[in-house]
Coordinates of N, CA and C in Angstrom, one line a residue:
Chain A
A984 N 119.3 113.1 103.7 CA 118.6 113.9 102.9 C 119.8 113.8 101.0
Q985 N 119.6 114.2 100.8 CA 120.2 113.9 99.0 C 121.5 115.1 98.9
S986 N 122.0 113.8 98.6 CA 123.5 114.4 98.4 C 124.3 114.3 96.9
V987 N 124.9 114.8 96.0 CA 126.0 114.6 94.6 C 126.9 115.2 95.2
T988 N 127.8 113.6 95.2 CA 129.1 114.0 94.9 C 130.2 114.1 93.2
Q989 N 130.4 114.9 92.8 CA 131.4 114.6 91.7 C 133.1 114.9 92.4
P990 N 133.5 114.2 92.1 CA 134.8 113.7 93.2 C 136.2 114.2 92.3
D991 N 136.0 114.7 90.7 CA 136.9 115.0 90.5 C 136.2 116.5 90.0
I992 N 137.1 117.2 90.5 CA 136.9 119.7 90.1 C 137.1 119.4 88.8
H993 N 138.6 118.9 88.0 CA 139.0 118.6 87.0 C 139.2 118.0 86.0
I994 N 139.0 117.1 84.5 CA 139.9 116.9 83.7 C 139.8 116.8 82.5
T995 N 141.2 116.7 82.2 CA 141.6 116.6 80.9 C 142.2 115.5 79.7
V996 N 141.6 115.3 78.9 CA 141.8 114.5 77.6 C 141.7 115.2 76.5
S997 N 142.7 114.0 75.7 CA 143.0 114.5 74.9 C 142.4 114.2 73.5
E998 N 141.9 115.1 72.8 CA 140.9 114.5 71.7 C 140.6 113.6 71.5
G999 N 139.4 112.9 70.9 CA 139.2 111.7 70.5 C 139.5 110.1 71.2
A1000 N 140.5 110.3 72.6 CA 140.0 110.0 74.0 C 138.8 109.8 74.2
S1001 N 139.0 108.7 75.2 CA 137.2 108.7 76.2 C 137.4 109.1 77.0
L1002 N 136.0 109.3 77.8 CA 136.1 110.1 78.9 C 134.7 109.4 79.5
E1003 N 135.2 109.3 80.8 CA 133.9 108.9 81.8 C 134.8 110.0 83.3
L1004 N 133.3 110.6 83.5 CA 132.8 111.2 84.4 C 131.8 110.9 85.3
R1005 N 132.4 111.0 87.1 CA 131.9 110.0 88.1 C 131.5 111.2 88.7
C1006 N 129.9 110.4 89.1 CA 129.4 110.8 90.3 C 128.5 109.8 90.9
N1007 N 129.0 110.2 92.4 CA 128.1 109.1 93.5 C 127.4 110.3 93.9
Y1008 N 125.9 109.6 94.5 CA 124.7 109.6 94.8 C 124.6 109.3 96.6
S1009 N 124.1 110.1 97.1 CA 122.9 109.4 98.2 C 121.6 109.8 98.0
Y1010 N 120.8 108.6 98.6 CA 119.6 109.2 98.2 C 118.9 107.3 98.7
G1011 N 117.6 107.4 99.5 CA 117.4 106.2 100.4 C 116.7 105.6 99.2
A1012 N 115.6 106.3 98.4 CA 115.0 105.8 97.4 C 115.9 105.6 96.1
T1013 N 114.6 104.6 94.9 CA 115.1 105.1 93.7 C 115.3 106.0 92.6
P1014 N 116.6 107.3 93.1 CA 116.5 108.7 92.3 C 116.1 108.8 91.4
Y1015 N 115.8 110.3 90.6 CA 115.4 110.6 89.2 C 117.0 110.9 89.6
L1016 N 118.0 110.7 87.8 CA 119.2 111.5 88.3 C 119.7 111.7 86.7
F1017 N 120.6 113.1 86.8 CA 120.4 114.4 85.8 C 121.8 114.0 85.6
W1018 N 122.3 114.2 84.1 CA 123.8 115.2 83.6 C 123.1 116.0 82.6
Y1019 N 124.0 117.3 83.3 CA 123.8 119.2 82.9 C 125.3 119.3 82.1
V1020 N 125.1 119.7 80.9 CA 126.3 120.5 80.7 C 126.3 121.9 80.7
Q1021 N 127.4 122.7 80.5 CA 127.3 124.3 80.6 C 128.5 124.8 80.3
S1022 N 127.9 125.7 79.0 CA 129.5 126.6 78.0 C 128.9 128.0 78.9
P1023 N 130.8 128.3 79.3 CA 131.0 129.4 80.1 C 130.0 130.5 79.3
G1024 N 129.3 131.2 80.5 CA 128.5 131.8 80.4 C 126.8 132.1 80.0
Q1025 N 126.4 130.7 80.1 CA 125.4 130.2 79.3 C 124.8 129.3 80.8
G1026 N 123.6 128.9 79.8 CA 122.8 127.4 81.3 C 122.9 126.1 80.8
L1027 N 122.2 125.5 81.2 CA 122.6 124.3 81.5 C 121.8 123.9 81.0
Q1028 N 122.2 122.9 79.9 CA 121.0 121.8 79.4 C 121.2 120.8 79.2
L1029 N 120.0 120.1 79.1 CA 120.3 118.5 80.0 C 120.9 117.7 78.8
L1030 N 121.7 117.0 78.7 CA 122.7 115.8 78.2 C 121.9 114.6 78.3
L1031 N 121.6 114.0 79.8 CA 121.0 112.8 79.7 C 119.4 112.2 81.3
K1032 N 118.6 112.0 81.5 CA 118.3 111.5 82.6 C 117.5 110.3 82.5
Y1033 N 117.5 109.5 83.9 CA 117.2 108.7 84.7 C 116.4 108.8 85.1
F1034 N 115.2 108.3 85.0 CA 114.1 107.4 85.9 C 113.6 106.0 86.5
S1035 N 114.1 105.3 85.4 CA 113.5 103.8 85.7 C 113.7 103.1 84.5
G1036 N 114.0 102.1 84.4 CA 113.8 101.0 83.9 C 115.5 100.7 83.1
D1037 N 115.6 100.9 82.1 CA 116.9 100.3 81.9 C 118.3 101.4 82.3
T1038 N 119.3 101.0 83.1 CA 120.8 101.0 83.1 C 121.1 102.2 82.8
L1039 N 121.3 101.7 81.3 CA 122.4 102.5 81.2 C 121.2 103.3 79.6
V1040 N 121.5 104.8 79.7 CA 120.9 105.4 79.5 C 121.3 106.4 78.4
Q1041 N 121.3 106.4 77.1 CA 121.5 107.5 76.3 C 121.3 109.0 76.6
G1042 N 122.1 109.6 76.3 CA 121.7 111.0 75.5 C 122.1 112.2 74.5
I1043 N 121.6 113.1 74.3 CA 122.2 113.7 73.2 C 124.2 113.8 73.3
K1044 N 124.7 114.1 71.6 CA 125.6 114.5 71.7 C 126.7 113.1 72.2
G1045 N 126.4 112.2 71.4 CA 126.8 110.8 71.8 C 127.1 110.3 73.1
F1046 N 126.6 110.8 74.7 CA 126.5 110.9 75.9 C 125.7 109.7 75.9
E1047 N 126.4 108.6 77.1 CA 125.6 107.8 78.0 C 125.9 108.0 79.1
A1048 N 124.9 107.6 80.2 CA 125.9 107.0 81.6 C 124.8 105.7 82.3
E1049 N 125.3 105.6 83.1 CA 124.9 104.4 83.5 C 124.9 104.3 85.3
F1050 N 123.6 103.4 85.2 CA 123.1 104.1 87.1 C 123.4 102.4 87.5
K1051 N 124.4 102.6 88.6 CA 125.0 101.7 89.3 C 123.9 101.9 90.6
R1052 N 123.4 101.1 91.1 CA 122.4 100.9 92.3 C 123.6 100.6 93.4
S1053 N 124.0 99.8 92.9 CA 125.1 98.9 94.5 C 126.3 99.6 94.5
Q1054 N 126.6 101.1 93.4 CA 127.6 101.9 94.0 C 127.0 103.2 94.0
S1055 N 126.1 103.5 93.6 CA 125.4 104.8 94.6 C 126.1 105.2 93.0
S1056 N 126.4 105.3 91.7 CA 127.1 106.2 91.1 C 126.1 106.0 89.7
F1057 N 126.3 106.9 89.3 CA 125.3 107.5 87.7 C 126.3 108.1 86.5
N1058 N 127.4 107.2 86.5 CA 129.1 107.9 85.5 C 128.4 108.6 84.5
L1059 N 129.0 109.5 83.5 CA 129.4 109.8 82.1 C 129.7 109.5 81.1
R1060 N 129.9 108.7 80.3 CA 130.6 108.5 79.2 C 131.1 108.8 78.2
K1061 N 131.4 108.7 77.3 CA 131.4 109.2 75.9 C 132.8 108.5 75.0
P1062 N 132.6 107.3 74.7 CA 134.2 106.4 73.9 C 135.1 107.5 72.8
S1063 N 134.8 109.4 72.2 CA 135.5 109.7 71.9 C 135.4 111.4 72.2
V1064 N 136.4 112.1 72.4 CA 135.6 113.8 73.0 C 135.9 114.4 71.3
H1065 N 135.4 115.3 71.5 CA 135.6 116.5 70.9 C 135.8 117.5 71.5
W1066 N 136.9 118.1 70.5 CA 137.0 119.7 71.4 C 136.2 120.6 71.5
S1067 N 134.5 120.0 71.3 CA 133.7 121.0 71.5 C 133.3 120.2 73.0
D1068 N 133.3 119.5 73.4 CA 132.4 118.7 74.7 C 133.8 119.6 75.3
A1069 N 134.5 120.3 75.6 CA 135.0 121.4 76.4 C 133.7 122.0 77.5
A1070 N 133.6 121.5 78.5 CA 132.3 122.3 79.3 C 132.9 122.4 80.5
E1071 N 131.9 122.8 81.4 CA 131.4 121.8 83.0 C 130.0 121.3 82.6
Y1072 N 130.3 120.2 83.5 CA 129.2 118.9 83.5 C 128.9 119.1 85.1
F1073 N 127.1 118.7 85.5 CA 126.9 118.6 86.5 C 126.0 117.5 86.7
C1074 N 126.2 116.7 87.8 CA 125.6 116.1 87.6 C 124.4 116.4 88.9
A1075 N 123.2 115.3 88.8 CA 121.9 116.2 90.0 C 121.2 115.1 90.6
V1076 N 120.5 114.7 91.6 CA 119.4 113.8 91.9 C 118.2 114.2 92.0
G1077 N 116.8 114.0 92.0 CA 115.9 114.3 92.6 C 115.3 113.4 93.1
D1078 N 114.1 113.1 94.1 CA 113.4 112.9 94.7 C 112.0 112.1 93.5
G1079 N 111.9 113.1 93.1 CA 110.5 113.3 91.9 C 109.7 114.2 92.5
D1080 N 110.4 114.8 93.9 CA 108.9 116.1 94.7 C 109.0 117.3 93.7
D1081 N 110.3 118.2 94.7 CA 109.9 119.5 94.0 C 111.6 119.6 94.3
K1082 N 111.9 119.5 94.3 CA 113.4 120.2 93.7 C 114.9 118.9 93.6
I1083 N 115.8 119.3 92.8 CA 116.9 118.4 92.9 C 118.0 118.9 93.2
I1084 N 118.9 118.5 93.8 CA 120.1 118.6 94.5 C 121.5 118.4 92.6
F1085 N 122.1 119.5 93.2 CA 123.4 119.8 91.8 C 124.6 119.6 92.6
G1086 N 125.3 118.5 91.5 CA 127.0 118.0 92.0 C 127.5 119.6 91.9
K1087 N 129.2 119.7 92.4 CA 129.6 121.4 92.3 C 129.6 121.2 91.0
G1088 N 130.4 119.9 89.7 CA 130.5 120.5 88.8 C 132.2 119.3 88.4
T1089 N 132.2 118.9 87.2 CA 133.4 118.9 86.2 C 133.4 119.7 85.4
R1090 N 135.1 120.4 85.3 CA 135.2 121.5 84.8 C 136.5 120.2 83.4
L1091 N 135.9 119.9 82.5 CA 136.3 119.7 81.0 C 137.6 120.3 80.2
H1092 N 138.7 119.8 79.9 CA 139.2 120.1 79.0 C 139.4 119.4 78.6
I1093 N 140.2 119.5 76.9 CA 140.6 118.7 76.0 C 141.6 119.6 75.7
L1094 N 142.5 118.2 75.2 CA 143.7 119.1 74.5 C 143.9 118.5 72.8
P1095 N 144.5 119.0 72.5 CA 144.4 118.8 70.9 C 145.3 117.7 70.7
Chain B
D374 N 109.4 130.1 69.2 CA 110.2 128.3 70.1 C 109.7 128.1 71.4
G375 N 110.4 127.3 72.1 CA 109.6 127.2 73.4 C 110.9 127.2 74.4
G376 N 110.4 128.3 75.1 CA 112.2 128.3 76.4 C 111.9 129.0 77.5
I377 N 112.8 129.3 78.1 CA 113.0 130.8 79.0 C 113.9 131.3 78.4
T378 N 113.3 132.6 78.9 CA 114.8 134.0 78.6 C 114.8 134.3 80.0
Q379 N 115.9 135.1 79.5 CA 115.9 135.8 81.2 C 116.7 137.2 81.0
S380 N 115.9 137.9 81.3 CA 116.7 139.8 81.3 C 117.0 140.5 82.5
P381 N 118.1 141.3 82.8 CA 119.2 141.4 81.3 C 120.3 140.3 81.8
K382 N 121.2 140.7 80.1 CA 122.2 138.8 80.5 C 122.9 140.0 81.5
Y383 N 123.4 141.3 81.3 CA 124.1 141.1 82.2 C 123.5 143.0 83.2
L384 N 124.2 142.8 84.6 CA 123.2 143.4 85.5 C 124.7 144.4 86.2
F385 N 124.5 145.3 86.8 CA 125.1 146.3 87.0 C 124.8 146.9 88.1
R386 N 125.2 146.3 89.3 CA 123.9 147.8 90.9 C 125.2 148.1 91.8
K387 N 124.4 149.1 91.9 CA 125.1 149.7 92.6 C 125.0 149.3 94.2
E388 N 125.7 149.8 95.5 CA 125.5 149.4 96.6 C 123.9 150.1 96.9
G389 N 123.8 149.5 98.0 CA 122.1 149.5 98.8 C 121.0 149.6 97.8
Q390 N 121.2 149.5 96.3 CA 119.6 148.8 95.2 C 119.4 147.8 95.4
N391 N 118.4 147.3 95.2 CA 117.4 146.5 94.9 C 117.8 146.8 93.1
V392 N 117.6 145.3 92.9 CA 117.5 145.1 91.3 C 116.8 144.0 90.8
T393 N 115.6 143.8 89.8 CA 115.2 142.5 89.4 C 115.4 141.8 87.7
L394 N 115.3 140.7 88.6 CA 115.5 139.9 87.4 C 114.8 139.1 86.8
S395 N 114.7 139.2 85.7 CA 113.4 138.7 84.7 C 113.4 137.3 84.6
C396 N 112.2 136.4 84.7 CA 112.3 134.8 84.1 C 111.3 134.4 83.7
E397 N 111.1 134.1 82.8 CA 110.0 133.6 81.8 C 109.6 132.5 81.3
Q398 N 108.7 131.3 81.2 CA 108.9 130.6 80.7 C 107.5 130.1 79.8
N399 N 108.0 130.0 78.6 CA 106.4 129.4 77.8 C 106.2 128.2 77.2
L400 N 106.5 127.3 78.1 CA 106.3 125.6 78.2 C 105.5 125.2 79.1
N401 N 104.6 126.1 79.6 CA 103.8 125.8 80.2 C 104.0 124.8 81.7
H402 N 105.1 125.6 82.0 CA 105.2 124.6 83.8 C 105.1 125.1 84.6
D403 N 105.0 124.1 85.9 CA 103.9 124.7 86.9 C 104.8 125.3 88.1
A404 N 106.6 124.5 87.8 CA 107.4 124.8 88.9 C 108.1 125.7 87.7
M405 N 108.9 126.4 88.8 CA 109.9 127.6 88.5 C 110.8 127.7 89.7
Y406 N 112.1 127.8 89.7 CA 113.5 127.8 90.5 C 114.4 128.9 90.2
W407 N 114.9 129.0 90.7 CA 116.2 130.6 90.9 C 117.2 129.6 91.3
Y408 N 118.4 129.7 90.6 CA 119.5 129.3 91.3 C 121.0 130.6 91.2
R409 N 121.3 130.2 92.6 CA 123.0 130.7 92.2 C 124.0 130.3 91.6
Q410 N 124.9 130.7 91.5 CA 126.1 130.3 90.5 C 126.7 130.9 90.7
D411 N 128.2 130.2 92.2 CA 128.9 130.9 92.2 C 130.4 130.0 91.8
P412 N 131.5 130.8 91.0 CA 133.0 129.2 90.6 C 133.0 128.6 91.9
G413 N 133.2 127.3 91.3 CA 133.5 126.0 92.1 C 132.3 125.5 93.5
Q414 N 131.1 126.5 93.3 CA 129.8 126.5 94.5 C 128.6 125.1 93.5
G415 N 129.0 124.5 92.3 CA 127.8 124.3 91.8 C 126.6 125.3 92.4
L416 N 124.9 125.1 92.0 CA 124.3 125.8 92.1 C 123.5 125.4 93.0
R417 N 123.5 126.8 93.7 CA 122.5 127.1 94.1 C 120.9 127.3 95.1
L418 N 119.8 126.2 95.1 CA 118.9 127.1 94.9 C 118.4 128.4 96.2
I419 N 117.7 128.8 95.3 CA 117.5 130.3 96.3 C 116.2 130.5 96.4
Y420 N 115.4 130.0 95.6 CA 113.4 130.3 96.0 C 113.1 129.6 94.9
Y421 N 111.8 128.6 95.1 CA 111.2 127.4 94.0 C 109.6 127.8 94.4
S422 N 109.2 127.6 93.1 CA 107.5 128.0 92.9 C 107.0 126.4 92.0
Q423 N 106.1 126.2 93.1 CA 105.4 125.0 92.7 C 103.9 125.0 91.4
I424 N 104.1 126.8 92.1 CA 102.5 126.6 91.7 C 102.2 128.8 91.5
V425 N 101.0 128.8 91.1 CA 100.6 130.8 91.1 C 100.0 130.6 92.1
N426 N 101.4 131.8 92.4 CA 100.8 132.7 93.6 C 101.5 132.0 94.8
D427 N 102.4 131.2 95.3 CA 103.1 130.0 95.8 C 104.0 129.9 95.2
F428 N 105.7 130.1 96.8 CA 106.6 129.8 96.2 C 107.2 129.2 98.2
Q429 N 108.6 128.8 97.6 CA 109.2 128.2 99.2 C 110.8 128.6 99.1
K430 N 111.5 129.6 100.0 CA 112.8 129.0 100.2 C 113.3 128.2 99.8
G431 N 114.5 128.3 98.8 CA 115.7 127.3 98.9 C 117.1 127.6 100.0
D432 N 117.8 126.8 99.3 CA 118.8 127.3 100.4 C 119.4 127.8 101.4
I433 N 119.3 129.1 100.1 CA 120.2 130.8 100.1 C 119.4 131.8 100.2
A434 N 118.1 131.9 100.9 CA 117.0 132.6 100.4 C 117.3 133.9 100.6
E435 N 118.3 134.7 101.8 CA 118.1 135.5 102.2 C 118.8 136.7 101.5
G436 N 118.3 137.7 101.8 CA 118.7 138.6 100.6 C 118.1 139.0 99.4
Y437 N 116.7 137.7 99.3 CA 116.6 138.0 97.9 C 114.6 138.1 98.4
S438 N 114.1 138.3 96.9 CA 112.2 138.0 97.2 C 112.3 137.6 96.1
V439 N 111.4 137.1 96.3 CA 110.4 137.3 94.4 C 108.8 136.5 94.3
S440 N 108.1 136.6 93.3 CA 106.8 136.1 93.1 C 106.4 135.8 92.1
R441 N 104.9 135.0 91.8 CA 104.8 134.3 91.1 C 103.3 134.8 90.8
E442 N 103.2 135.5 90.2 CA 101.7 136.4 89.8 C 100.8 135.7 88.8
K443 N 101.8 135.3 88.0 CA 101.5 134.2 86.8 C 102.4 132.9 86.6
K444 N 102.1 132.2 85.5 CA 102.5 130.9 85.7 C 103.7 131.2 84.8
E445 N 104.0 132.0 83.9 CA 104.8 132.6 82.8 C 106.4 133.2 83.7
S446 N 105.7 133.4 84.6 CA 106.7 134.5 84.8 C 107.1 134.2 87.0
F447 N 108.5 134.0 86.8 CA 108.9 134.4 87.7 C 110.4 135.0 88.5
P448 N 110.0 136.5 88.5 CA 111.3 137.6 88.6 C 112.0 137.0 90.4
L449 N 113.1 138.1 89.8 CA 113.6 137.4 91.7 C 114.3 138.9 91.8
T450 N 113.8 139.2 93.2 CA 114.7 140.8 93.3 C 115.3 140.5 94.2
V451 N 117.1 140.8 93.8 CA 118.1 140.9 94.7 C 118.2 142.7 95.5
T452 N 117.9 142.1 97.0 CA 117.8 143.0 97.6 C 119.1 143.7 98.3
S453 N 118.7 145.1 99.5 CA 120.4 145.1 98.8 C 120.3 144.8 100.2
A454 N 119.8 144.0 101.0 CA 120.1 143.1 102.8 C 121.0 142.0 101.6
Q455 N 120.7 141.6 100.5 CA 122.0 140.9 100.3 C 123.1 141.4 100.1
K456 N 124.0 141.6 100.5 CA 125.6 141.5 100.7 C 126.9 141.1 99.9
N457 N 126.4 139.9 99.5 CA 127.2 139.5 98.2 C 126.8 139.2 97.5
P458 N 126.3 140.2 96.6 CA 125.0 139.6 95.1 C 126.0 139.3 94.2
T459 N 127.1 139.6 93.9 CA 127.8 139.7 92.6 C 128.0 138.1 92.1
A460 N 127.5 137.4 91.1 CA 127.4 136.1 90.4 C 126.6 136.2 89.7
F461 N 126.0 134.5 88.7 CA 125.8 134.1 87.7 C 124.5 133.9 88.3
Y462 N 123.0 134.2 88.0 CA 121.4 133.7 88.5 C 121.2 132.9 87.2
L463 N 121.1 132.1 87.5 CA 119.9 131.0 86.7 C 118.5 130.5 87.2
C464 N 117.5 130.6 86.6 CA 116.0 130.4 86.1 C 116.1 129.3 85.2
A465 N 115.0 128.4 86.2 CA 115.0 127.3 85.1 C 113.1 126.8 85.5
S466 N 112.9 126.0 84.3 CA 110.9 125.5 84.9 C 111.6 124.2 85.3
G467 N 110.3 123.2 85.8 CA 110.1 122.2 85.6 C 109.4 121.8 85.6
T468 N 109.4 120.3 85.3 CA 108.0 119.6 85.0 C 108.2 117.7 86.6
I469 N 107.5 117.3 85.7 CA 107.0 116.2 87.0 C 108.6 115.4 86.4
H470 N 109.4 114.6 87.7 CA 110.1 114.1 87.8 C 111.6 114.9 88.0
N471 N 111.0 115.9 88.6 CA 112.1 117.2 88.2 C 113.5 117.8 87.5
E472 N 112.6 117.1 86.3 CA 113.7 117.6 84.8 C 113.3 118.7 84.6
Q473 N 114.2 120.0 84.5 CA 114.8 121.2 84.3 C 115.0 121.6 83.3
F474 N 114.6 122.7 83.0 CA 114.9 123.5 81.9 C 115.6 124.2 81.9
F475 N 116.8 125.1 81.5 CA 117.7 126.2 82.3 C 117.4 127.7 81.2
G476 N 117.1 129.5 81.5 CA 117.5 129.5 81.0 C 118.8 130.2 81.4
P477 N 119.5 131.8 80.1 CA 120.9 131.9 79.6 C 121.5 132.3 80.7
G478 N 120.5 132.8 81.5 CA 121.1 133.4 82.8 C 121.5 135.1 82.7
T479 N 122.1 135.2 83.8 CA 121.9 136.5 84.3 C 123.7 136.9 85.0
R480 N 124.2 137.7 84.5 CA 125.3 138.1 85.5 C 125.3 139.2 86.3
L481 N 125.1 139.2 87.4 CA 124.7 140.7 88.2 C 126.3 140.7 88.7
T482 N 126.4 142.2 88.8 CA 127.8 142.3 89.6 C 127.6 143.5 90.4
V483 N 127.8 144.0 91.3 CA 128.2 145.0 92.2 C 128.9 145.5 91.8
L484 N 129.1 147.4 91.7 CA 129.5 148.3 91.0 C 130.2 149.0 92.9

């Protein structure tokens, strides 16, 4: 069965610092991988996705993620965070069939 | 503009009442989904539908019901059998490869 683990419930970084949010998945074949962002009281917005090909994917808002098959990871990165990046981030994995599994999320706090 | 709309944004339910949450999409997606979100729990799948007039239970379907009479619409009814319905409900529609697009959500509170 598929599963997704986001080991960090909360992460705090200073504005302008770099960011890495961790995501590990469990799936037998090559998965479809996603990162979503959610502001309080809002729906989820897709940041980026990996289906195949280049393992480093670029997304919106300056985010990128790298698929590492050997580590079963799909970590999200940003070189310099802005106060507006404070939100909750969800990693998700799909099998290309009918549904995807979400991690429990990582809440990002930004220090001024 | 293409997208997903959910209404109402806030909903209050009395004990023993059924309530229906609306979800409409104009993205021409075949698949639609309902999720429940509780603090610290992530998103849990309630029901999903891949085609009109067909739907499947997700992980937490008890106390909920859905219909899919039109491709654009996938309403969710929270029945009185759902003992703890207070939560944030998210609707999504999906493409191939599981890519999903979300609505703005409905916050349901039991009074």
